[in-house]
Short mmCIF file of C-alpha atoms in Angstrom, two decimals:
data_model
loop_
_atom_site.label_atom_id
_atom_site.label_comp_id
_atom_site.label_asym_id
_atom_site.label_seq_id
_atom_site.Cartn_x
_atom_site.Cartn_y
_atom_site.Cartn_z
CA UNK A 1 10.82 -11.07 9.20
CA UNK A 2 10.52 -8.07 11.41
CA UNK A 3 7.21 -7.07 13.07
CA UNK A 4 4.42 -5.11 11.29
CA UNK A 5 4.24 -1.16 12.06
CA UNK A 6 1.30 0.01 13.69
CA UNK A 7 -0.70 1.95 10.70
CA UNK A 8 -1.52 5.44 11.90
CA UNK A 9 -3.92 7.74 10.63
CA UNK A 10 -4.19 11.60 10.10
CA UNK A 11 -7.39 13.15 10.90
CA UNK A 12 -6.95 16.76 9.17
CA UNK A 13 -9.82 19.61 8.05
CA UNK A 14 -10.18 23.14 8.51
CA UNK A 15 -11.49 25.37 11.26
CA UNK A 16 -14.78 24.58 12.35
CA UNK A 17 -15.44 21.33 9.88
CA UNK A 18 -16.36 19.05 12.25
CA UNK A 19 -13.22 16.88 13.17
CA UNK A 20 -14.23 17.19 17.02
CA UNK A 21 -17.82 16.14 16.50
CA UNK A 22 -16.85 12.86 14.23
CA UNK A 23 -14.15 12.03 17.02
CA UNK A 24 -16.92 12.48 19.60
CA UNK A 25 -18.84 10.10 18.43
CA UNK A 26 -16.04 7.73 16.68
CA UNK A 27 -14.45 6.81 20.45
CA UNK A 28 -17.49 6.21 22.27
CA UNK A 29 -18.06 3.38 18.97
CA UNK A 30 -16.89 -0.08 19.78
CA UNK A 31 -16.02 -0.41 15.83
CA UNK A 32 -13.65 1.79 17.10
CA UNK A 33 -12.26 -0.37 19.77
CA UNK A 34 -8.49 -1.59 19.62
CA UNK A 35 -7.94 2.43 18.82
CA UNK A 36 -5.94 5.18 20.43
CA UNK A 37 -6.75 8.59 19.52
CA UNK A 38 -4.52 11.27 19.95
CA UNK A 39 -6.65 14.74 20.67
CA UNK A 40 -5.92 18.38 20.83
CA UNK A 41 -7.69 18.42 23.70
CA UNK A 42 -10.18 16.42 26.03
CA UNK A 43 -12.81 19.23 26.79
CA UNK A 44 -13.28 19.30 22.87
CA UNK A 45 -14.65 15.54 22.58
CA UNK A 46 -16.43 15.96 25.93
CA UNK A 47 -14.03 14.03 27.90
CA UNK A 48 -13.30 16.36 30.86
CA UNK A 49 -15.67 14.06 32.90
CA UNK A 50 -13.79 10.78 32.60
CA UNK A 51 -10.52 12.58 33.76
CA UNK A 52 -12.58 13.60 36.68
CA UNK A 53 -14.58 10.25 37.47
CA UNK A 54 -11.52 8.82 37.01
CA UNK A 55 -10.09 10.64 39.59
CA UNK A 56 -7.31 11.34 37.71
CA UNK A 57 -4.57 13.91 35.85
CA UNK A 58 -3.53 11.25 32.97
CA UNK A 59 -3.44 12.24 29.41
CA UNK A 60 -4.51 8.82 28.45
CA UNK A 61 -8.06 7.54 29.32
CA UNK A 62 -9.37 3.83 28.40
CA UNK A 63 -13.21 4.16 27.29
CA UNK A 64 -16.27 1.61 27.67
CA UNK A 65 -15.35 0.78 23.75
CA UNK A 66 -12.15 0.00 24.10
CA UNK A 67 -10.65 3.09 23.09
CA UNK A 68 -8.06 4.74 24.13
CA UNK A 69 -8.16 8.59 23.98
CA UNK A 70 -4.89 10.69 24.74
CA UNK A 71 -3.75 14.35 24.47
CA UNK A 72 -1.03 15.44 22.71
CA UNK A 73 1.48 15.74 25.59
CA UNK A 74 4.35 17.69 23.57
CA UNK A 75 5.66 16.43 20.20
CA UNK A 76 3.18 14.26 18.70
CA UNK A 77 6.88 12.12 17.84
CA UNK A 78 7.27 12.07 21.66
CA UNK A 79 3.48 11.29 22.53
CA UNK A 80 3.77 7.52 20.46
CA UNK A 81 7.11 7.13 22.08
CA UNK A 82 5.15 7.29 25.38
CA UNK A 83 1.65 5.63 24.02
CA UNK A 84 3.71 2.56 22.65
CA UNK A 85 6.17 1.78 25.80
CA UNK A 86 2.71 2.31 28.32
CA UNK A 87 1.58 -0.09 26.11
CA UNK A 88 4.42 -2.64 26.06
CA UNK A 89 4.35 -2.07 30.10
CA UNK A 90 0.77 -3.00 30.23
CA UNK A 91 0.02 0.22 32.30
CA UNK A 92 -2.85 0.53 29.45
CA UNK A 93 -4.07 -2.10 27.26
CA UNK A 94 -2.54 -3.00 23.73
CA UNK A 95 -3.90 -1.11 20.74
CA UNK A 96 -3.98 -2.25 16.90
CA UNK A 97 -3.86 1.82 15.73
CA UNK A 98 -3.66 5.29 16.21
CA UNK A 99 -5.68 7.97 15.00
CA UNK A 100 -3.96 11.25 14.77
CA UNK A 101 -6.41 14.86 15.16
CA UNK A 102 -4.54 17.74 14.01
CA UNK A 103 -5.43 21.43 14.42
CA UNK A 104 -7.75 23.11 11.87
CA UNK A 105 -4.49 25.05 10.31
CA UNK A 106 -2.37 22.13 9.91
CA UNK A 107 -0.71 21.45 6.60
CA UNK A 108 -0.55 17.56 6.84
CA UNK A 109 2.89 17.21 5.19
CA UNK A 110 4.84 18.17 7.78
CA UNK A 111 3.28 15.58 10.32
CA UNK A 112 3.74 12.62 7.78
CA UNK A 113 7.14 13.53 7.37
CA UNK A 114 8.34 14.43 11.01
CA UNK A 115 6.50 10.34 11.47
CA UNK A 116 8.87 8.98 8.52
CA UNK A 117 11.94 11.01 9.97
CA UNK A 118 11.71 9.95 13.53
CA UNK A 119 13.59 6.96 13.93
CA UNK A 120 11.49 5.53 16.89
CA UNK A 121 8.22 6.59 14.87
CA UNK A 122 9.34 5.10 11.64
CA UNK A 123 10.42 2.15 13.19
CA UNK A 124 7.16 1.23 15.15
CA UNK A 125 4.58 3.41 13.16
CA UNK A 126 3.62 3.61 9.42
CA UNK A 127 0.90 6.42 8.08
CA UNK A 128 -1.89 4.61 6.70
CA UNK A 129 -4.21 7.24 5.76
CA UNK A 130 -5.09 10.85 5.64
CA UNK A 131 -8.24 11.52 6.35
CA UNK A 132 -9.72 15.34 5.82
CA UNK A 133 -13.09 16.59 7.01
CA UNK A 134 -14.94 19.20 5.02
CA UNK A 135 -17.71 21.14 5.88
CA UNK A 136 -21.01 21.67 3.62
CA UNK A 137 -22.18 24.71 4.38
CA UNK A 138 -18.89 26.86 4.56
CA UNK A 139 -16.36 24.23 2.81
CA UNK A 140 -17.00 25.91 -1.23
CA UNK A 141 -16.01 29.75 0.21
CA UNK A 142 -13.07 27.83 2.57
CA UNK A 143 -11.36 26.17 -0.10
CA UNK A 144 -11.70 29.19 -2.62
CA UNK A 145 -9.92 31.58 0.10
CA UNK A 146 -7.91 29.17 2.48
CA UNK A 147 -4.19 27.73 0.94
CA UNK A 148 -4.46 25.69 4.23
CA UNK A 149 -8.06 23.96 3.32
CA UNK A 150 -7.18 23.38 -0.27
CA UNK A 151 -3.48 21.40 1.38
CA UNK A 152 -5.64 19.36 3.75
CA UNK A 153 -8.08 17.97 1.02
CA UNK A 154 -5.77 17.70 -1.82
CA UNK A 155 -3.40 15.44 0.35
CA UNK A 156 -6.22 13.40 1.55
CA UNK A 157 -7.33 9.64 0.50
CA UNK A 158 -10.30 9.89 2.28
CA UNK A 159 -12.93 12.80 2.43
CA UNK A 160 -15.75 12.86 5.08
CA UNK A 161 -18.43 15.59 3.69
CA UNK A 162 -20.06 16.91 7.06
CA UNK A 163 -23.20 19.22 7.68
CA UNK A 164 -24.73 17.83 4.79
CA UNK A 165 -28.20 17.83 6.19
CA UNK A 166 -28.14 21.42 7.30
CA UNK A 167 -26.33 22.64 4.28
CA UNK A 168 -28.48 24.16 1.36
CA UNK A 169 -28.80 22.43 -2.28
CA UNK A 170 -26.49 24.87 -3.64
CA UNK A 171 -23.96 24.53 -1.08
CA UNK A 172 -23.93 20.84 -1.23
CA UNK A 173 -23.43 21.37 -5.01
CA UNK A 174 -20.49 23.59 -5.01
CA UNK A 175 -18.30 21.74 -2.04
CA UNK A 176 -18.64 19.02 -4.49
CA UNK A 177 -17.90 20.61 -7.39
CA UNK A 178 -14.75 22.24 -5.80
CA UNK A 179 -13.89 18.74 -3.94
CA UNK A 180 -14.48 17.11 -7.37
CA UNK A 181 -11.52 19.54 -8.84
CA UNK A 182 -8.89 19.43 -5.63
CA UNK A 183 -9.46 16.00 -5.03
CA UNK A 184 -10.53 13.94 -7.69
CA UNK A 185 -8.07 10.74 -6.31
CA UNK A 186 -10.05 11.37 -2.84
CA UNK A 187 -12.56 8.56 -1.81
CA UNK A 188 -15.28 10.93 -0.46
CA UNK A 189 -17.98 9.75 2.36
CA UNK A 190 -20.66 11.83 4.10
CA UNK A 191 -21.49 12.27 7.37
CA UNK A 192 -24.69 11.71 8.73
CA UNK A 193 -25.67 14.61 12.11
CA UNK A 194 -22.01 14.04 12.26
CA UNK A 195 -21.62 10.20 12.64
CA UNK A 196 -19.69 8.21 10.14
CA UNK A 197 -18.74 4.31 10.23
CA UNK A 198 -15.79 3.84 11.89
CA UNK A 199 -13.87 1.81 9.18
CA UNK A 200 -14.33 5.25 6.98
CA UNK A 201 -11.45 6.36 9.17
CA UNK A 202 -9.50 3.29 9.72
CA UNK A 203 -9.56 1.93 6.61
CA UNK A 204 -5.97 2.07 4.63
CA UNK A 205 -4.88 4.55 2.58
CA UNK A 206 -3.71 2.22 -0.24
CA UNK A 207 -5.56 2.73 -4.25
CA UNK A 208 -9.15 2.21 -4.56
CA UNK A 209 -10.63 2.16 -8.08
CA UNK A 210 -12.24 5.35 -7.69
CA UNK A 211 -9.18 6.49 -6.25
CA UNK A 212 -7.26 5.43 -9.78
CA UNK A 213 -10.42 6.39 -11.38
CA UNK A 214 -11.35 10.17 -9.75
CA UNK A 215 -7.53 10.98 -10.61
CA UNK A 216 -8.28 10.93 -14.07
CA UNK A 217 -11.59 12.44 -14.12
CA UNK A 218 -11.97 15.85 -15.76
CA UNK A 219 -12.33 18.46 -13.16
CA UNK A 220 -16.12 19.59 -12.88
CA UNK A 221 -16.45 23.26 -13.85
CA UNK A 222 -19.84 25.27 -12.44
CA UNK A 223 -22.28 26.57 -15.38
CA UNK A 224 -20.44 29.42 -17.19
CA UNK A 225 -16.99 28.89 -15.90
CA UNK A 226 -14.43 30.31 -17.73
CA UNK A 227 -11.38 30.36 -14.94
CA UNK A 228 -7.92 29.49 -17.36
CA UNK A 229 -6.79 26.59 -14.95
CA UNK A 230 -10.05 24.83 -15.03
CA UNK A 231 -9.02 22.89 -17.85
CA UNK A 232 -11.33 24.69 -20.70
CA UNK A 233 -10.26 24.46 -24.39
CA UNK A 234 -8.88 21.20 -24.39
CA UNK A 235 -10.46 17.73 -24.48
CA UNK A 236 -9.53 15.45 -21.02
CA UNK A 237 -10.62 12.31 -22.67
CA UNK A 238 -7.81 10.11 -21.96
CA UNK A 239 -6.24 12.98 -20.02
CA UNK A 240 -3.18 11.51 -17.41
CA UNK A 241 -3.75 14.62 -15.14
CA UNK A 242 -5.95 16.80 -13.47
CA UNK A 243 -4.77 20.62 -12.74
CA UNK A 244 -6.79 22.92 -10.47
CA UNK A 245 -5.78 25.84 -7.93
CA UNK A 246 -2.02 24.89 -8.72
CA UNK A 247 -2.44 21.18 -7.30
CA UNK A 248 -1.67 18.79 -9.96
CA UNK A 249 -3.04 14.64 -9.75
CA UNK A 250 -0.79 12.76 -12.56
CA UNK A 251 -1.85 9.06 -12.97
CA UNK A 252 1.46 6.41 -13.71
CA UNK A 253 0.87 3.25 -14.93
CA UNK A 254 3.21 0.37 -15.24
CA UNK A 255 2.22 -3.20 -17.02
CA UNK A 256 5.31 -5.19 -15.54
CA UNK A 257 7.01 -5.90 -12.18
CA UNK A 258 9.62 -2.87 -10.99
CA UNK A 259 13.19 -3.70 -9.61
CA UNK A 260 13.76 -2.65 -6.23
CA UNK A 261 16.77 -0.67 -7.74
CA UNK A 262 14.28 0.58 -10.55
CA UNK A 263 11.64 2.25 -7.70
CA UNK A 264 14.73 3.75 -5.77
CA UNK A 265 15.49 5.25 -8.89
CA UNK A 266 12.03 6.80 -9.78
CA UNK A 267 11.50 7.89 -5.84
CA UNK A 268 14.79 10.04 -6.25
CA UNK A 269 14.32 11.12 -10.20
CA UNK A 270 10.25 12.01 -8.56
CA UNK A 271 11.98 13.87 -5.40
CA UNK A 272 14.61 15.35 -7.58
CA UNK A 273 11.84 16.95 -10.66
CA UNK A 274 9.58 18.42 -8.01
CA UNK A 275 11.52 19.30 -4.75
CA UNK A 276 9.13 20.67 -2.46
CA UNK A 277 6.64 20.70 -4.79
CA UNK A 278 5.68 17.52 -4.12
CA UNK A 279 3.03 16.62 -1.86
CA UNK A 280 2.02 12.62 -2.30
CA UNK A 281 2.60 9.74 -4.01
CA UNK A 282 1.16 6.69 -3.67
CA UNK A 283 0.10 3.55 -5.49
CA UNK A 284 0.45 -0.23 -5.60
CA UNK A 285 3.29 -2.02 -7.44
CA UNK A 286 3.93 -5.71 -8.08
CA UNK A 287 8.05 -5.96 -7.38
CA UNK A 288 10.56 -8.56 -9.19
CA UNK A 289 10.01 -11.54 -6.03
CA UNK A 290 6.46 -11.85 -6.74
CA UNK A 291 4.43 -10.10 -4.23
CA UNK A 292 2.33 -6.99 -4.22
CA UNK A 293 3.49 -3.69 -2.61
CA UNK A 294 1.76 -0.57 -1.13
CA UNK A 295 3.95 2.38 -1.60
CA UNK A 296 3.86 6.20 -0.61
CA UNK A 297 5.41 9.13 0.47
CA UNK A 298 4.84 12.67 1.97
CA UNK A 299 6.58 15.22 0.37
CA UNK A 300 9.93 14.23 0.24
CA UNK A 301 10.12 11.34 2.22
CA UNK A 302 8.98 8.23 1.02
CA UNK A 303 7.93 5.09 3.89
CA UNK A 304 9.92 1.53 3.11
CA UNK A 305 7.00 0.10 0.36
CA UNK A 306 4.69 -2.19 2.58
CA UNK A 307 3.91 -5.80 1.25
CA UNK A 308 -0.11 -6.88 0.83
CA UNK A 309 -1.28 -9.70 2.76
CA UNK A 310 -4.33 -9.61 0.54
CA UNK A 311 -4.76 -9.08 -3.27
CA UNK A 312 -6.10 -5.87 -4.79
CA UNK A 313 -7.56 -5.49 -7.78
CA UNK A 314 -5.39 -6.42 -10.68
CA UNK A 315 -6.61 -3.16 -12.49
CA UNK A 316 -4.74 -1.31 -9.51
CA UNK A 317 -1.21 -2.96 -9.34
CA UNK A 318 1.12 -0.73 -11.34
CA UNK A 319 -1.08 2.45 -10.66
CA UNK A 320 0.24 5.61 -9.30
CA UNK A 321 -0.96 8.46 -8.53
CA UNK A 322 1.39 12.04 -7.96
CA UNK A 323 -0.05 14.90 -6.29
CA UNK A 324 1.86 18.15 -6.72
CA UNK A 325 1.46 21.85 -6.55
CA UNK A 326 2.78 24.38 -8.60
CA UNK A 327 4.04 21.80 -10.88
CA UNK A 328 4.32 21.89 -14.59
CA UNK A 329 2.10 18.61 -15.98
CA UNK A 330 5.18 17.82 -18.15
CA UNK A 331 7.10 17.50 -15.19
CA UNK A 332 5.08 14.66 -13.58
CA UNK A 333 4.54 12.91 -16.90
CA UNK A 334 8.58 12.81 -17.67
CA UNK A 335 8.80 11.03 -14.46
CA UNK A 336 7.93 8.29 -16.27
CA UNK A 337 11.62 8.46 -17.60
CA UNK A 338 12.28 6.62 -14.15
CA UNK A 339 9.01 4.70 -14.05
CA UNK A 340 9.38 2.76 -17.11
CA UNK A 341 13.04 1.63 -16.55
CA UNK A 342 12.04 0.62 -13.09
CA UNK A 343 9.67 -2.23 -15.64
CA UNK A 344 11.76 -5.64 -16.01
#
């Protein structure tokens, strides 16, 4: 059986929305121990001074939790390389993840998919997660005027809600309104004077039941909303999808085991339909030799489907959930062409 990949998680949010102050505070935390962290930067997580007490010039420091914090030393691709044989050298000690900070512009997609293309990368590494800070104060007028912020959060599994206790009542109330229409597959969390628990960020990226849930929610509309894409004139009970701001969430569901042959076919039929309109896909499928699968992709490229070591919910195996933008909801809901005959 080969080895396990080393799960690897994206930290993404916008300019200013507190991804440096979480990470601050995340390395020094020995919940975060086992850990590297890839930064932008040292100076932005206040590490300058270890470099220096260290007496040193590397772009990988070991912390009093365990942690390893690095910089992004050219391609991120070339970084791991680097991070993983220093590790199989023992020139720094072994680590059971890696957390990923991107800039504040960064559309996630291309990341994920230049990890699933690189054959070292994809070999060693697996994304677990996307995780997306948003801020409280300015996140509502970010997302309404930013392509970039809505990307971030409507690719994300995980939200972190930060500046919550210096945000108004009103501005807590519309980042969640507008969170509640991008994001509605999103587990969201907030942030507490900028702490948060490390396994908010290391947990997996794999279907909650809010997560199936929030994807079929109907998206929350202000008082006196009348905005055409906000879903208004038509009753979501039952709905299978969720359109706001162009970003579609389209649930799947699936009673029976798939085929290996039968997924193949609905990842291509999927990649074929919506081209680069497709931004994620993930969910949790029992296969035809009994076990339980987590499976995802990024845009067009989909990761080999993981197997569970532990059970999930039985609710959740044979959900999935399609995020796309620009994308007709017929078009996600005739995937299903490929969905059901992947049933045996």
């Amino acid at each position: 059986m080969a080895a396990a990949t080393c799960p690897l998680v994206l930290l993404t949010g916008f300019l200013g929305s507190g991804k440096s102050t979480l990470l601050a505070r995340l390395i020094r935390d020995p919940g975060f121990a086992d850990t590297a962290v890839i930064v932008n930067e040292f100076g932005a997580v206040g590490l300058d001074h270890a470099l220096v007490s260290a007496g040193q010039e590397d772009t990988a420091v070991l912390l009093d939790s365990g942690c390893i914090c690095c910089t992004l030393t050219s391609s991120l691709e070339e970084t791991l390389e680097d991070l993983y044989y220093r590790r199989e050298r023992g020139e720094i000690p072994a680590f059971a993840r890696v957390v990923v900070e991107t800039t504040g512009l960064a559309d996630p997609g291309p990341i994920a998919n230049a990890l699933a293309g690189g054959p070292f990368v994809a070999r060693f590494f697996h994304l677990a997660a996307i995780v997306t800070t948003v801020d409280s104060v300015h996140g509502a007028d970010q997302l309404a005027a930013f392509d970039e912020a809505r990307t971030q959060v409507a690719m994300a599994d995980r939200l972190i809600v930060t500046k919550g206790d210096v945000a108004t009542p009103g501005q807590v109330a519309a980042v969640a309104a507008a969170l509640d229409r991008l994001a509605p597959h999103a587990d969201r969390h907030a942030a507490v004077s900028g702490a948060i628990a490390p396994a908010v960020v290391l947990g997996t990226g794999t279907l909650t039941s809010r997560t199936a849930a929030g994807a079929m929610a109907p998206p929350a509309c202000p008082p006196g909303c009348d905005h055409p894409d906000h879903g208004h004139g038509h009753d979501h009970a039952g709905a299978d999808h969720v359109a706001q701001h162009g970003f579609v969430s389209q649930v799947l569901r699936l009673d029976g085991p798939v085929t290996w042959a039968g997924y193949a076919a609905w990842v291509r039929g999927l990649q074929t339909t919506l081209g680069d309109r497709l931004l994620r896909a993930k969910g949790v499928l029992a296969f035809d030799d009994g076990a339980v699968y987590a499976v995802q992709g990024v845009r067009l490229l989909f990761d080999p489907p993981r197997r569970l070591d532990w059970t999930p919910d039985p609710g959740l195996i044979g959900t999935l959930v399609v995020i796309a933008r620009d994308a007709d909801p017929a078009d996600l809901a005739a995937t299903r062409i490929w969905f059901d005959a992947a049933a045996v």
